[in-house]
Amino acid sequence: MSTHTRTSRLTVPQLVAMKGRQKIVSLTAYSSAIARVVDPLVDFILVGDSTAMVAYGRPSTLGMRLDETIAHTRAVVDSTRLACVIADMPFGSYQESHEQAFRNCAQVLASTGCDALKLEANQALASTVEFLVARGIPIMAHIGLMPQFVNAMGGYKAQGLSPDSAAALRADAQANLQAGAFSLLLEGVAEPVARAITEASDKPTIGIGASPACDGQVLVTEDLLGLGGDHVPRFVKQYADVGQVIREACARYADDVRDGAFPALQHCYGA
């Protein structure tokens, strides 16, 4: 089993220093139970706004609320001691103004104890990244397929497949790096474009549906466990069918209850 040898929580500077030295591993976690399991296995845990879809069954990430982000991130931080924890700022919490962005980002950092925040940021939002970084908030910039832009993009579509789209992605990457982002998350980006951005960047790139050349990879934990539902994105490799294990265990429990086999006296007090 691949585990790291750290004895304390990975810091943002340590994460940045991994570029070119060691592949960065990340998974999502939204609960204490999952966070405890992945903590010794990954370099950073992403508390994504995908919580809205995975934990609450909502149709998109747009409905994620700031108070929910704080609650889930706090649960992950309190349950871990080794992985860097990065929280995803929800839609509407940072786009209005620099001041709104700082107020909400500062609240998440102060309330949860997480290490950094992730923003979906094109060139237009790079100035927000710069404003936050200048005030001590480490920012991972998410470019490419940005789920918070799903309505503007007309769906969840891979980016960088045309010359114009590729050029826009390179410009987004450069703008965010110049703004001080410590890392770029590349989602749904054409492989050659993701590779080129990674090679041109002095900061680590994290891929999800991007390129093996990225400095690291992230997946939604439930997707790789087979708990993501009927639709499995192309970029997901399913490593286990935990859903089937859960169904079988719950079915055995239901049978035992209906047959009077559970609980037995050994499960009772004073028997």
GROMACS .gro file of C-alpha atoms in nm, residues 79-209:
model
  131
   79SER     CA    1  -1.043   1.421   1.142
   80THR     CA    2  -0.699   1.441   0.979
   81ARG     CA    3  -0.343   1.522   1.077
   82LEU     CA    4  -0.123   1.453   0.772
   83ALA     CA    5  -0.279   1.573   0.447
   84CYS     CA    6  -0.296   1.936   0.343
   85VAL     CA    7  -0.665   2.034   0.331
   86ILE     CA    8  -0.792   2.262   0.055
   87ALA     CA    9  -1.150   2.389   0.050
   88ASP     CA   10  -1.346   2.481  -0.261
   89MET     CA   11  -1.512   2.822  -0.246
   90PRO     CA   12  -1.875   2.789  -0.358
   91PHE     CA   13  -2.041   2.974  -0.642
   92GLY     CA   14  -2.140   3.329  -0.552
   93SER     CA   15  -1.902   3.354  -0.257
   94TYR     CA   16  -1.616   3.536  -0.432
   95GLN     CA   17  -1.725   3.667  -0.773
   96GLU     CA   18  -1.899   3.990  -0.666
   97SER     CA   19  -1.598   4.191  -0.547
   98HIS     CA   20  -1.251   4.162  -0.399
   99GLU     CA   21  -1.392   4.259  -0.062
  100GLN     CA   22  -1.664   3.995  -0.073
  101ALA     CA   23  -1.407   3.735  -0.174
  102PHE     CA   24  -1.172   3.823   0.111
  103ARG     CA   25  -1.451   3.832   0.368
  104ASN     CA   26  -1.581   3.487   0.275
  105CYS     CA   27  -1.240   3.328   0.217
  106ALA     CA   28  -1.114   3.459   0.550
  107GLN     CA   29  -1.423   3.318   0.720
  108VAL     CA   30  -1.362   2.972   0.574
  109LEU     CA   31  -0.995   2.973   0.674
  110ALA     CA   32  -1.063   3.101   1.025
  111SER     CA   33  -1.363   2.876   1.088
  112THR     CA   34  -1.217   2.551   0.958
  113GLY     CA   35  -0.841   2.559   0.999
  114CYS     CA   36  -0.789   2.445   0.640
  115ASP     CA   37  -0.462   2.518   0.465
  116ALA     CA   38  -0.572   2.680   0.138
  117LEU     CA   39  -0.868   2.754  -0.085
  118LYS     CA   40  -0.956   2.674  -0.445
  119LEU     CA   41  -1.127   2.919  -0.678
  120GLU     CA   42  -1.256   2.865  -1.031
  121ALA     CA   43  -1.074   3.154  -1.193
  122ASN     CA   44  -1.039   3.264  -1.554
  123GLN     CA   45  -0.848   3.577  -1.658
  124ALA     CA   46  -1.129   3.802  -1.538
  125LEU     CA   47  -1.099   3.664  -1.183
  126ALA     CA   48  -0.718   3.662  -1.168
  127SER     CA   49  -0.726   4.001  -0.997
  128THR     CA   50  -0.934   3.843  -0.719
  129VAL     CA   51  -0.670   3.573  -0.680
  130GLU     CA   52  -0.403   3.844  -0.656
  131PHE     CA   53  -0.606   4.038  -0.398
  132LEU     CA   54  -0.645   3.730  -0.178
  133VAL     CA   55  -0.285   3.610  -0.208
  134ALA     CA   56  -0.158   3.955  -0.113
  135ARG     CA   57  -0.359   3.923   0.208
  136GLY     CA   58  -0.219   3.587   0.310
  137ILE     CA   59  -0.472   3.346   0.162
  138PRO     CA   60  -0.313   3.065  -0.045
  139ILE     CA   61  -0.512   3.004  -0.363
  140MET     CA   62  -0.525   2.709  -0.601
  141ALA     CA   63  -0.672   2.832  -0.931
  142HIS     CA   64  -0.910   2.597  -1.115
  143ILE     CA   65  -0.918   2.641  -1.493
  144GLY     CA   66  -1.052   2.448  -1.791
  145LEU     CA   67  -1.385   2.280  -1.739
  146MET     CA   68  -1.520   2.489  -1.453
  147PRO     CA   69  -1.841   2.338  -1.311
  148GLN     CA   70  -1.951   2.674  -1.170
  149PHE     CA   71  -1.956   2.802  -1.530
  150VAL     CA   72  -2.169   2.510  -1.651
  151ASN     CA   73  -2.456   2.731  -1.766
  152ALA     CA   74  -2.227   2.966  -1.958
  153MET     CA   75  -2.040   2.672  -2.114
  154GLY     CA   76  -2.360   2.495  -2.214
  155GLY     CA   77  -2.276   2.181  -2.020
  156TYR     CA   78  -1.976   1.988  -1.895
  157LYS     CA   79  -1.752   2.009  -2.200
  158ALA     CA   80  -1.380   1.944  -2.237
  159GLN     CA   81  -1.180   2.260  -2.300
  160GLY     CA   82  -0.879   2.333  -2.519
  161LEU     CA   83  -0.991   2.127  -2.818
  162SER     CA   84  -0.982   2.423  -3.058
  163PRO     CA   85  -0.695   2.670  -3.115
  164ASP     CA   86  -0.895   2.957  -2.962
  165SER     CA   87  -0.992   2.752  -2.656
  166ALA     CA   88  -0.634   2.634  -2.609
  167ALA     CA   89  -0.506   2.991  -2.629
  168ALA     CA   90  -0.764   3.105  -2.373
  169LEU     CA   91  -0.657   2.829  -2.134
  170ARG     CA   92  -0.291   2.922  -2.163
  171ALA     CA   93  -0.386   3.283  -2.092
  172ASP     CA   94  -0.595   3.178  -1.790
  173ALA     CA   95  -0.301   2.978  -1.655
  174GLN     CA   96  -0.053   3.260  -1.704
  175ALA     CA   97  -0.284   3.519  -1.548
  176ASN     CA   98  -0.342   3.309  -1.236
  177LEU     CA   99   0.025   3.224  -1.193
  178GLN     CA  100   0.118   3.590  -1.225
  179ALA     CA  101  -0.152   3.667  -0.968
  180GLY     CA  102   0.025   3.438  -0.719
  181ALA     CA  103  -0.173   3.114  -0.731
  182PHE     CA  104   0.039   2.839  -0.575
  183SER     CA  105  -0.108   2.570  -0.801
  184LEU     CA  106  -0.333   2.517  -1.101
  185LEU     CA  107  -0.609   2.258  -1.113
  186LEU     CA  108  -0.673   2.157  -1.475
  187GLU     CA  109  -1.011   1.992  -1.528
  188GLY     CA  110  -1.133   1.851  -1.859
  189VAL     CA  111  -0.843   2.004  -2.050
  190ALA     CA  112  -0.716   1.863  -2.381
  191GLU     CA  113  -0.409   1.652  -2.308
  192PRO     CA  114  -0.157   1.846  -2.522
  193VAL     CA  115  -0.272   2.175  -2.371
  194ALA     CA  116  -0.252   2.044  -2.014
  195ARG     CA  117   0.095   1.907  -2.087
  196ALA     CA  118   0.211   2.242  -2.229
  197ILE     CA  119   0.071   2.437  -1.934
  198THR     CA  120   0.244   2.199  -1.692
  199GLU     CA  121   0.577   2.232  -1.870
  200ALA     CA  122   0.552   2.611  -1.876
  201SER     CA  123   0.448   2.646  -1.511
  202ASP     CA  124   0.687   2.678  -1.218
  203LYS     CA  125   0.399   2.581  -0.988
  204PRO     CA  126   0.240   2.235  -0.965
  205THR     CA  127  -0.053   2.143  -1.186
  206ILE     CA  128  -0.318   1.901  -1.064
  207GLY     CA  129  -0.509   1.714  -1.332
  208ILE     CA  130  -0.859   1.573  -1.340
  209GLY     CA  131  -0.936   1.462  -1.692
   0.00000   0.00000   0.00000
